[in-house]
Amino acid sequence: HSNREMWFQNFLPPNMCPINAKANTFYGIMFDAGSTGTRIHIYTFVQKNPEKLPELEGEIFESVKPGLSAYADQPEKGAETVKRLLDMAIDAVPPHLWKKTPVVLKATAGLRLLSEEKAQALLLEVKEVFEESPFLVPEDSVSIMDGSYEGILAWITVNFLTGQLSGQNQHTVGTLDLGGASTQITFLPRFEETLKETPGDFLTSFEMFNSTYKLYTHSYLGFGLKAARLATLGALNMEAVDGQMFRSSCLPKQLEAEWHFGGVTYRYGGNKEGETGFKPCYLEVLKVVKGKLHQPDEIRGSSFYAFSYYYDRAVDTNLIDYEQGGVLEVKDFERKAKEVCDNMQRYNSASPFLCMDLAYITALLKEGFGFRDNTLLQLTKKVNNIETSWTLGATFHLLQSLGMTY
Ligand SMILES: Nc1ncnc2c1ncn2[C@@H]1O[C@H](COP(=O)(O)OP(=O)(O)O)[C@@H](O)[C@H]1O
Ligand SMILES: [Ca+2]
């Protein structure tokens, strides 16, 4: 274990400074409207030196479930959940700064999967909530974010928080985000070869903190953990789901239940008579990923930061501690998948999908992206008490576009 952990100690945390109320403090409010929940991030910055970048001082974070897409047919109710979260910002930001504090909401895969009409109705209601608030509402304050930005902004967040975007000697790290409906992979290619072998739409130039980064990034819609469950069950994008029973060898034999996702109810269950366990299950999830993702050679030997459902499932199976996170190898997920899938009655109570989720994560990493068994994954929820979410990168980008920083 020791040399695994050593690897990450080269990354020094950025310089976080203690509260100084007199200094130039300002705020930014970013909403993450994810497929499974809506989250508010209220960031505090301090501009100590006009010549330098403002320093990130802290974050207030709160979340609600389900996500906006669950209110596809009741947009006002959906906007109400946003309003309740925004009320927190009224308390957190001093009144004299309300008018200078921008508020933005960016929706991800959940809304991308809704019809244009339903998604727009939700966004419109949210926009009204913003307009009625005392905060600064920039143009395009409420939108569906492009998938490639989701990856880039998360990459910016992680590399900013680990101190890789300041000074020389930048050793940036790649990021893996596994959401409910989509999944992202982002890294800074080091080899000419990678640039040559990569499809053009997987490469994006991005300017931040006076540098230009040419990143490899892609968001795979429909490959988030919950969408993958539906794909494994053969229920993804099914028009008429009414009453149909979807079965899988990744579920406990006797299980029969209902599941609500994206405003649709699905009935699912185990293979009553047939096979169950890791082997047949892995073949099922393999069908979902095999040949569907681009595999850049370069990533096989490098290490990645991983969060969201990678983190949650690693916590659920005691691979890492909830507070601490930790470093894993790809094969640790496979080992746990075998353990859980071959003893399903024992894990049944936690979540009936635990076996399927772990098998999918294993297949996604190995057969989807093409990672090696011993590829290192740094699982992180927070760095210096700040959430590792694309929302911080998005806030920097927002402040930059408003001329509040460069
Ligand atoms: N700020 C955050 N802190 C902790 N976990 C988060 C945060 N944002 C997202 N997640 C995790 O992301 C996963 C859900 O992804 P979500 O964002 O709802 O879907 P999508 O990205 O596909 O729209 C969950 O594992 C949830 O715990
Ligand atoms: Ca997300």
Short mmCIF file of C-alpha atoms and ligand atoms in Angstrom, two decimals:
data_model
loop_
_atom_site.label_atom_id
_atom_site.label_comp_id
_atom_site.label_asym_id
_atom_site.label_seq_id
_atom_site.Cartn_x
_atom_site.Cartn_y
_atom_site.Cartn_z
CA HIS A 1 0.00 0.00 0.00
CA SER A 2 2.71 2.45 0.99
CA ASN A 3 4.12 3.20 -2.44
CA ARG A 4 0.62 3.54 -3.84
CA GLU A 5 -0.13 6.32 -1.41
CA MET A 6 3.28 7.94 -1.97
CA TRP A 7 2.39 8.56 -5.57
CA PHE A 8 -0.21 11.10 -4.66
CA GLN A 9 1.82 12.89 -2.02
CA ASN A 10 3.65 14.80 -4.74
CA PHE A 11 0.57 16.92 -5.11
CA LEU A 12 0.61 19.86 -2.78
CA PRO A 13 -2.65 21.46 -1.79
CA PRO A 14 -3.24 25.01 -2.96
CA ASN A 15 -2.73 27.86 -0.55
CA MET A 16 -5.99 28.22 1.35
CA CYS A 17 -6.15 31.24 3.57
CA PRO A 18 -8.06 31.82 6.78
CA ILE A 19 -11.10 34.07 6.84
CA ASN A 20 -10.43 37.77 6.52
CA ALA A 21 -13.78 39.55 6.48
CA LYS A 22 -12.28 42.96 5.74
CA ALA A 23 -10.54 41.89 2.57
CA ASN A 24 -12.21 41.82 -0.82
CA THR A 25 -14.60 38.95 -0.36
CA PHE A 26 -17.00 37.88 -3.07
CA TYR A 27 -19.30 34.98 -3.78
CA GLY A 28 -20.47 32.74 -6.61
CA ILE A 29 -23.49 30.45 -6.61
CA MET A 30 -23.51 27.41 -8.88
CA PHE A 31 -26.31 24.85 -9.12
CA ASP A 32 -25.64 21.33 -10.38
CA ALA A 33 -28.92 19.94 -11.72
CA GLY A 34 -27.84 16.30 -11.96
CA SER A 35 -29.93 13.36 -13.05
CA THR A 36 -30.31 12.05 -9.49
CA GLY A 37 -30.28 15.27 -7.48
CA THR A 38 -29.95 19.04 -7.42
CA ARG A 39 -27.02 20.61 -5.55
CA ILE A 40 -26.08 24.16 -4.60
CA HIS A 41 -22.46 25.24 -4.21
CA ILE A 42 -21.87 28.66 -2.65
CA TYR A 43 -18.21 29.60 -3.07
CA THR A 44 -16.41 32.35 -1.19
CA PHE A 45 -13.39 34.02 -2.77
CA VAL A 46 -10.99 36.61 -1.46
CA GLN A 47 -9.10 39.00 -3.70
CA LYS A 48 -6.05 39.76 -1.61
CA ASN A 49 -3.84 41.11 -4.34
CA PRO A 50 -5.31 42.71 -7.46
CA GLU A 51 -2.37 41.36 -9.46
CA LYS A 52 -3.13 37.80 -8.50
CA LEU A 53 -5.96 35.32 -8.88
CA PRO A 54 -8.57 35.48 -6.15
CA GLU A 55 -8.22 32.77 -3.56
CA LEU A 56 -10.93 30.25 -2.92
CA GLU A 57 -11.80 30.50 0.74
CA GLY A 58 -14.60 28.07 1.27
CA GLU A 59 -17.75 26.39 0.10
CA ILE A 60 -21.23 25.85 1.41
CA PHE A 61 -22.85 22.78 -0.10
CA GLU A 62 -26.34 21.34 0.09
CA SER A 63 -28.27 18.85 -2.04
CA VAL A 64 -31.76 17.51 -2.58
CA LYS A 65 -33.13 14.39 -4.26
CA PRO A 66 -34.60 13.59 -6.72
CA GLY A 67 -33.24 15.66 -9.60
CA LEU A 68 -35.15 18.14 -11.76
CA SER A 69 -35.90 15.50 -14.41
CA ALA A 70 -38.15 13.72 -11.91
CA TYR A 71 -40.42 16.81 -12.17
CA ALA A 72 -40.71 16.59 -15.94
CA ASP A 73 -44.50 16.93 -15.68
CA GLN A 74 -44.55 19.43 -12.79
CA PRO A 75 -41.95 22.06 -13.67
CA GLU A 76 -43.15 24.45 -10.95
CA LYS A 77 -42.59 21.82 -8.29
CA GLY A 78 -39.13 21.22 -9.69
CA ALA A 79 -38.29 24.92 -9.53
CA GLU A 80 -39.54 24.94 -5.95
CA THR A 81 -36.69 22.57 -4.97
CA VAL A 82 -34.24 25.05 -6.48
CA LYS A 83 -35.85 27.91 -4.56
CA ARG A 84 -35.46 26.09 -1.25
CA LEU A 85 -31.76 25.62 -1.92
CA LEU A 86 -31.36 29.23 -3.03
CA ASP A 87 -32.80 30.36 0.30
CA MET A 88 -29.58 29.02 1.85
CA ALA A 89 -27.62 31.52 -0.21
CA ILE A 90 -29.75 34.36 1.17
CA ASP A 91 -28.46 33.41 4.61
CA ALA A 92 -24.90 32.72 3.51
CA VAL A 93 -24.17 35.85 1.46
CA PRO A 94 -24.15 39.26 3.22
CA PRO A 95 -27.06 41.41 1.91
CA HIS A 96 -24.81 44.16 0.53
CA LEU A 97 -23.21 41.61 -1.80
CA TRP A 98 -26.41 39.97 -3.11
CA LYS A 99 -26.56 42.14 -6.22
CA LYS A 100 -22.94 41.34 -7.07
CA THR A 101 -23.25 37.59 -6.55
CA PRO A 102 -23.96 35.65 -9.74
CA VAL A 103 -26.29 32.65 -9.66
CA VAL A 104 -26.19 29.99 -12.37
CA LEU A 105 -27.73 26.55 -12.86
CA LYS A 106 -26.35 23.98 -15.24
CA ALA A 107 -28.22 20.78 -15.92
CA THR A 108 -26.53 17.57 -17.00
CA ALA A 109 -27.61 14.23 -18.43
CA GLY A 110 -31.01 13.96 -16.73
CA LEU A 111 -32.34 16.93 -18.68
CA ARG A 112 -30.43 15.97 -21.81
CA LEU A 113 -32.53 12.81 -21.90
CA LEU A 114 -35.89 14.59 -21.55
CA SER A 115 -37.82 15.94 -24.51
CA GLU A 116 -36.80 19.45 -25.51
CA GLU A 117 -40.21 20.75 -24.51
CA LYS A 118 -40.19 19.32 -20.97
CA ALA A 119 -36.58 20.32 -20.36
CA GLN A 120 -37.25 23.90 -21.49
CA ALA A 121 -40.34 24.16 -19.28
CA LEU A 122 -38.24 23.19 -16.26
CA LEU A 123 -35.47 25.62 -17.12
CA LEU A 124 -37.97 28.43 -17.62
CA GLU A 125 -39.46 27.92 -14.14
CA VAL A 126 -35.99 27.91 -12.61
CA LYS A 127 -35.12 31.10 -14.45
CA GLU A 128 -38.16 32.74 -12.86
CA VAL A 129 -36.98 31.70 -9.42
CA PHE A 130 -33.62 33.31 -10.16
CA GLU A 131 -35.18 36.51 -11.52
CA GLU A 132 -37.22 36.84 -8.33
CA SER A 133 -34.12 36.43 -6.15
CA PRO A 134 -31.90 39.37 -5.11
CA PHE A 135 -28.85 37.89 -6.86
CA LEU A 136 -27.10 38.78 -10.10
CA VAL A 137 -28.65 36.76 -12.93
CA PRO A 138 -26.25 36.67 -15.89
CA GLU A 139 -27.27 35.87 -19.44
CA ASP A 140 -27.67 32.13 -19.98
CA SER A 141 -27.97 31.67 -16.24
CA VAL A 142 -30.05 28.49 -16.68
CA SER A 143 -29.04 25.94 -19.28
CA ILE A 144 -28.26 22.37 -20.19
CA MET A 145 -24.51 22.01 -20.15
CA ASP A 146 -22.66 20.51 -23.04
CA GLY A 147 -21.27 17.09 -22.01
CA SER A 148 -17.71 17.97 -22.94
CA TYR A 149 -17.79 20.95 -20.57
CA GLU A 150 -18.82 18.69 -17.73
CA GLY A 151 -15.58 16.77 -18.11
CA ILE A 152 -13.38 19.81 -18.69
CA LEU A 153 -14.77 21.73 -15.72
CA ALA A 154 -14.37 18.74 -13.39
CA TRP A 155 -10.79 18.40 -14.61
CA ILE A 156 -10.20 22.11 -13.89
CA THR A 157 -11.65 21.67 -10.39
CA VAL A 158 -9.53 18.69 -9.43
CA ASN A 159 -6.32 20.06 -10.88
CA PHE A 160 -6.92 23.47 -9.31
CA LEU A 161 -7.62 21.93 -5.90
CA THR A 162 -4.54 19.73 -6.07
CA GLY A 163 -2.41 22.74 -7.00
CA GLN A 164 -1.55 21.57 -10.52
CA LEU A 165 -2.70 24.68 -12.36
CA SER A 166 -0.42 27.12 -10.59
CA GLY A 167 3.30 27.54 -10.99
CA GLN A 168 5.59 25.44 -13.10
CA ASN A 169 5.99 21.71 -12.99
CA GLN A 170 2.40 20.95 -13.68
CA HIS A 171 1.59 17.27 -13.31
CA THR A 172 -2.08 17.28 -14.11
CA VAL A 173 -4.24 14.26 -13.41
CA GLY A 174 -7.05 12.81 -15.47
CA THR A 175 -10.58 12.63 -14.10
CA LEU A 176 -13.37 10.07 -14.25
CA ASP A 177 -16.92 11.04 -13.33
CA LEU A 178 -19.67 8.43 -13.19
CA GLY A 179 -23.09 10.06 -12.95
CA GLY A 180 -26.55 8.58 -13.05
CA ALA A 181 -27.15 9.10 -16.75
CA SER A 182 -23.75 9.91 -18.25
CA THR A 183 -20.07 9.34 -17.62
CA GLN A 184 -17.05 11.50 -18.44
CA ILE A 185 -13.35 10.88 -19.01
CA THR A 186 -10.92 13.81 -19.25
CA PHE A 187 -7.13 14.12 -19.34
CA LEU A 188 -4.33 16.23 -20.77
CA PRO A 189 -2.63 14.12 -23.46
CA ARG A 190 1.13 13.96 -23.11
CA PHE A 191 1.95 12.21 -26.37
CA GLU A 192 1.67 13.43 -29.95
CA GLU A 193 0.42 9.94 -30.82
CA THR A 194 -2.67 10.37 -28.64
CA LEU A 195 -3.60 13.58 -30.44
CA LYS A 196 -3.23 11.84 -33.79
CA GLU A 197 -5.29 8.80 -32.83
CA THR A 198 -8.12 10.72 -31.19
CA PRO A 199 -11.30 11.71 -33.04
CA GLY A 200 -11.48 15.50 -33.37
CA ASP A 201 -14.59 15.94 -31.28
CA PHE A 202 -12.81 14.33 -28.29
CA LEU A 203 -10.30 17.19 -28.15
CA THR A 204 -11.13 20.64 -26.79
CA SER A 205 -8.98 23.68 -26.14
CA PHE A 206 -9.85 25.47 -22.97
CA GLU A 207 -8.51 28.69 -21.55
CA MET A 208 -8.25 29.13 -17.82
CA PHE A 209 -5.95 31.09 -15.49
CA ASN A 210 -3.97 32.51 -18.43
CA SER A 211 -3.14 29.09 -19.86
CA THR A 212 -4.59 27.10 -22.73
CA TYR A 213 -5.20 23.41 -22.16
CA LYS A 214 -5.86 21.03 -25.01
CA LEU A 215 -7.81 18.30 -23.31
CA TYR A 216 -9.08 14.90 -24.28
CA THR A 217 -12.64 14.73 -23.02
CA HIS A 218 -15.81 12.89 -23.76
CA SER A 219 -19.20 12.49 -22.12
CA TYR A 220 -20.98 9.21 -22.84
CA LEU A 221 -24.70 9.79 -22.56
CA GLY A 222 -26.58 6.69 -21.42
CA PHE A 223 -23.47 5.23 -19.74
CA GLY A 224 -24.08 6.62 -16.26
CA LEU A 225 -24.65 4.03 -13.56
CA LYS A 226 -28.44 4.21 -13.56
CA ALA A 227 -28.77 4.35 -17.32
CA ALA A 228 -26.44 1.32 -17.44
CA ARG A 229 -28.81 -0.57 -15.15
CA LEU A 230 -31.59 0.00 -17.65
CA ALA A 231 -29.35 -0.94 -20.57
CA THR A 232 -28.34 -4.15 -18.81
CA LEU A 233 -31.99 -4.95 -18.18
CA GLY A 234 -32.72 -4.19 -21.83
CA ALA A 235 -35.05 -1.36 -20.79
CA LEU A 236 -33.10 1.73 -21.92
CA ASN A 237 -34.97 3.93 -24.40
CA MET A 238 -37.95 1.56 -24.41
CA GLU A 239 -41.07 3.43 -25.46
CA ALA A 240 -43.70 1.16 -23.97
CA VAL A 241 -42.47 -0.19 -20.67
CA ASP A 242 -45.90 -0.72 -19.16
CA GLY A 243 -45.96 -3.72 -16.93
CA GLN A 244 -43.12 -5.49 -18.67
CA MET A 245 -40.79 -7.46 -16.40
CA PHE A 246 -37.04 -7.02 -16.99
CA ARG A 247 -34.80 -9.77 -15.60
CA SER A 248 -31.06 -10.04 -15.03
CA SER A 249 -28.54 -12.55 -13.66
CA CYS A 250 -27.02 -9.59 -11.78
CA LEU A 251 -30.00 -9.41 -9.42
CA PRO A 252 -30.98 -11.65 -6.49
CA LYS A 253 -32.93 -14.69 -7.81
CA GLN A 254 -36.16 -14.08 -5.93
CA LEU A 255 -36.25 -10.32 -6.33
CA GLU A 256 -39.20 -8.59 -7.99
CA ALA A 257 -39.58 -4.85 -7.60
CA GLU A 258 -40.27 -1.48 -9.19
CA TRP A 259 -37.88 1.33 -9.95
CA HIS A 260 -38.50 4.96 -10.89
CA PHE A 261 -36.01 6.76 -13.08
CA GLY A 262 -36.42 9.79 -15.32
CA GLY A 263 -40.16 9.84 -14.71
CA VAL A 264 -40.70 6.23 -15.85
CA THR A 265 -41.57 3.20 -13.70
CA TYR A 266 -39.74 -0.05 -14.48
CA ARG A 267 -40.47 -3.55 -13.15
CA TYR A 268 -37.41 -5.68 -12.69
CA GLY A 269 -36.33 -8.92 -11.07
CA GLY A 270 -33.83 -11.78 -10.79
CA ASN A 271 -33.46 -14.86 -12.96
CA LYS A 272 -35.83 -17.08 -10.96
CA GLU A 273 -34.90 -20.33 -12.71
CA GLY A 274 -31.77 -19.36 -14.62
CA GLU A 275 -28.23 -18.41 -13.74
CA THR A 276 -27.05 -15.78 -11.26
CA GLY A 277 -23.61 -14.64 -10.15
CA PHE A 278 -20.55 -12.82 -11.43
CA LYS A 279 -19.90 -14.81 -14.62
CA PRO A 280 -23.30 -14.50 -16.29
CA CYS A 281 -23.71 -10.99 -14.92
CA TYR A 282 -20.38 -9.82 -16.32
CA LEU A 283 -21.41 -11.08 -19.77
CA GLU A 284 -24.58 -9.01 -19.50
CA VAL A 285 -22.87 -5.76 -18.55
CA LEU A 286 -20.13 -6.40 -21.10
CA LYS A 287 -22.74 -6.16 -23.86
CA VAL A 288 -23.52 -2.64 -22.68
CA VAL A 289 -19.95 -1.33 -23.00
CA LYS A 290 -18.05 -3.55 -25.45
CA GLY A 291 -16.88 -1.65 -28.50
CA LYS A 292 -18.91 1.44 -27.59
CA LEU A 293 -16.15 3.64 -26.14
CA HIS A 294 -13.00 5.16 -27.52
CA GLN A 295 -9.88 3.66 -25.91
CA PRO A 296 -6.91 6.03 -25.81
CA ASP A 297 -3.69 3.97 -25.41
CA GLU A 298 -2.11 6.61 -23.24
CA ILE A 299 -4.39 6.12 -20.26
CA ARG A 300 -3.50 2.47 -19.72
CA GLY A 301 -0.44 3.34 -17.71
CA SER A 302 -1.57 6.55 -16.01
CA SER A 303 -3.53 7.26 -12.84
CA PHE A 304 -6.89 8.98 -12.56
CA TYR A 305 -9.02 10.78 -10.03
CA ALA A 306 -12.45 9.19 -9.82
CA PHE A 307 -15.56 10.44 -8.07
CA SER A 308 -19.38 10.32 -7.86
CA TYR A 309 -20.62 6.74 -8.24
CA TYR A 310 -17.10 5.29 -8.36
CA TYR A 311 -16.72 6.80 -4.90
CA ASP A 312 -20.16 5.82 -3.60
CA ARG A 313 -19.87 2.14 -4.61
CA ALA A 314 -16.35 1.89 -3.22
CA VAL A 315 -17.71 3.22 0.09
CA ASP A 316 -20.68 0.82 0.02
CA THR A 317 -18.33 -2.16 -0.23
CA ASN A 318 -15.78 -0.91 2.32
CA LEU A 319 -13.07 -0.51 -0.30
CA ILE A 320 -12.59 3.04 0.99
CA ASP A 321 -13.64 5.10 3.98
CA TYR A 322 -16.49 7.58 3.40
CA GLU A 323 -14.59 10.52 4.86
CA GLN A 324 -11.06 9.68 3.74
CA GLY A 325 -11.52 8.23 0.26
CA GLY A 326 -8.45 6.32 -0.87
CA VAL A 327 -6.38 4.82 -3.66
CA LEU A 328 -7.60 1.69 -5.43
CA GLU A 329 -6.60 -0.39 -8.40
CA VAL A 330 -9.09 -1.27 -11.12
CA LYS A 331 -8.88 -4.90 -10.04
CA ASP A 332 -10.20 -4.01 -6.58
CA PHE A 333 -13.58 -3.27 -8.17
CA GLU A 334 -13.47 -6.62 -9.95
CA ARG A 335 -12.63 -8.48 -6.75
CA LYS A 336 -15.56 -6.83 -4.97
CA ALA A 337 -17.87 -7.49 -7.90
CA LYS A 338 -17.06 -11.21 -7.68
CA GLU A 339 -17.50 -11.23 -3.93
CA VAL A 340 -20.88 -9.50 -4.06
CA CYS A 341 -22.29 -11.20 -7.17
CA ASP A 342 -21.38 -14.69 -5.98
CA ASN A 343 -22.93 -14.09 -2.54
CA MET A 344 -25.98 -12.08 -3.46
CA GLN A 345 -28.20 -13.24 -0.65
CA ARG A 346 -25.69 -11.73 1.80
CA TYR A 347 -25.58 -8.25 0.23
CA ASN A 348 -29.23 -8.18 -0.72
CA SER A 349 -30.25 -5.76 2.00
CA ALA A 350 -27.85 -2.95 1.00
CA SER A 351 -29.03 -2.54 -2.57
CA PRO A 352 -30.33 -5.19 -4.95
CA PHE A 353 -28.28 -3.48 -7.68
CA LEU A 354 -24.91 -3.65 -5.88
CA CYS A 355 -23.70 -6.64 -7.92
CA MET A 356 -24.81 -5.11 -11.22
CA ASP A 357 -23.27 -1.74 -10.35
CA LEU A 358 -19.88 -3.23 -9.42
CA ALA A 359 -19.84 -5.50 -12.47
CA TYR A 360 -20.68 -2.52 -14.67
CA ILE A 361 -17.96 -0.33 -13.13
CA THR A 362 -15.46 -3.13 -13.71
CA ALA A 363 -16.55 -3.61 -17.32
CA LEU A 364 -16.62 0.13 -17.98
CA LEU A 365 -13.07 0.62 -16.69
CA LYS A 366 -11.52 -2.48 -18.27
CA GLU A 367 -13.44 -3.14 -21.46
CA GLY A 368 -14.91 0.33 -21.98
CA PHE A 369 -11.98 2.68 -21.43
CA GLY A 370 -9.32 -0.05 -21.63
CA PHE A 371 -7.65 0.52 -18.25
CA ARG A 372 -5.25 -2.10 -16.92
CA ASP A 373 -6.00 -4.22 -13.85
CA ASN A 374 -3.39 -2.28 -11.91
CA THR A 375 -4.33 1.23 -13.04
CA LEU A 376 -4.50 3.45 -9.96
CA LEU A 377 -7.65 5.34 -9.11
CA GLN A 378 -7.60 8.11 -6.54
CA LEU A 379 -11.08 8.23 -5.06
CA THR A 380 -11.84 11.65 -3.69
CA LYS A 381 -14.93 13.45 -2.52
CA LYS A 382 -13.31 16.59 -1.20
CA VAL A 383 -9.90 18.23 -1.43
CA ASN A 384 -9.20 20.72 1.38
CA ASN A 385 -12.87 20.55 2.28
CA ILE A 386 -14.05 21.57 -1.21
CA GLU A 387 -16.24 19.19 -3.23
CA THR A 388 -14.54 17.72 -6.28
CA SER A 389 -17.31 18.72 -8.67
CA TRP A 390 -17.38 20.43 -12.08
CA THR A 391 -19.22 23.28 -10.34
CA LEU A 392 -16.02 24.94 -9.10
CA GLY A 393 -14.51 24.97 -12.60
CA ALA A 394 -17.81 26.34 -13.87
CA THR A 395 -17.72 29.11 -11.26
CA PHE A 396 -14.18 30.14 -12.25
CA HIS A 397 -15.33 30.21 -15.85
CA LEU A 398 -18.36 32.30 -14.87
CA LEU A 399 -16.30 34.82 -12.87
CA GLN A 400 -13.89 35.06 -15.78
CA SER A 401 -16.71 35.81 -18.23
CA LEU A 402 -18.11 38.46 -15.88
CA GLY A 403 -14.71 40.09 -15.65
CA MET A 404 -14.54 39.37 -11.92
CA THR A 405 -11.32 37.44 -12.45
CA TYR A 406 -9.18 36.46 -15.40
N1 LIG B 1 -21.18 17.59 -5.10
C1 LIG B 1 -21.29 16.28 -4.99
N2 LIG B 1 -20.88 15.68 -3.89
C2 LIG B 1 -20.99 14.39 -3.77
N3 LIG B 1 -21.47 13.56 -4.69
C3 LIG B 1 -21.90 14.09 -5.80
C4 LIG B 1 -21.85 15.47 -6.02
N4 LIG B 1 -22.33 15.71 -7.22
C5 LIG B 1 -22.67 14.52 -7.73
N5 LIG B 1 -22.44 13.54 -6.88
C6 LIG B 1 -22.65 12.11 -7.11
O1 LIG B 1 -22.97 11.94 -8.50
C7 LIG B 1 -23.74 10.77 -8.65
C8 LIG B 1 -25.01 11.06 -9.39
O2 LIG B 1 -24.77 11.68 -10.59
P1 LIG B 1 -25.69 12.85 -11.10
O3 LIG B 1 -24.87 14.09 -11.06
O4 LIG B 1 -26.98 12.90 -10.37
O5 LIG B 1 -25.98 12.36 -12.59
P2 LIG B 1 -25.51 12.95 -13.99
O6 LIG B 1 -24.13 13.49 -13.78
O7 LIG B 1 -25.53 11.76 -14.91
O8 LIG B 1 -26.50 14.00 -14.35
C9 LIG B 1 -24.02 10.28 -7.26
O9 LIG B 1 -23.07 9.28 -6.98
C10 LIG B 1 -23.77 11.47 -6.39
O10 LIG B 1 -23.41 11.07 -5.09
CA CA B 2 -23.02 14.76 -12.26
#
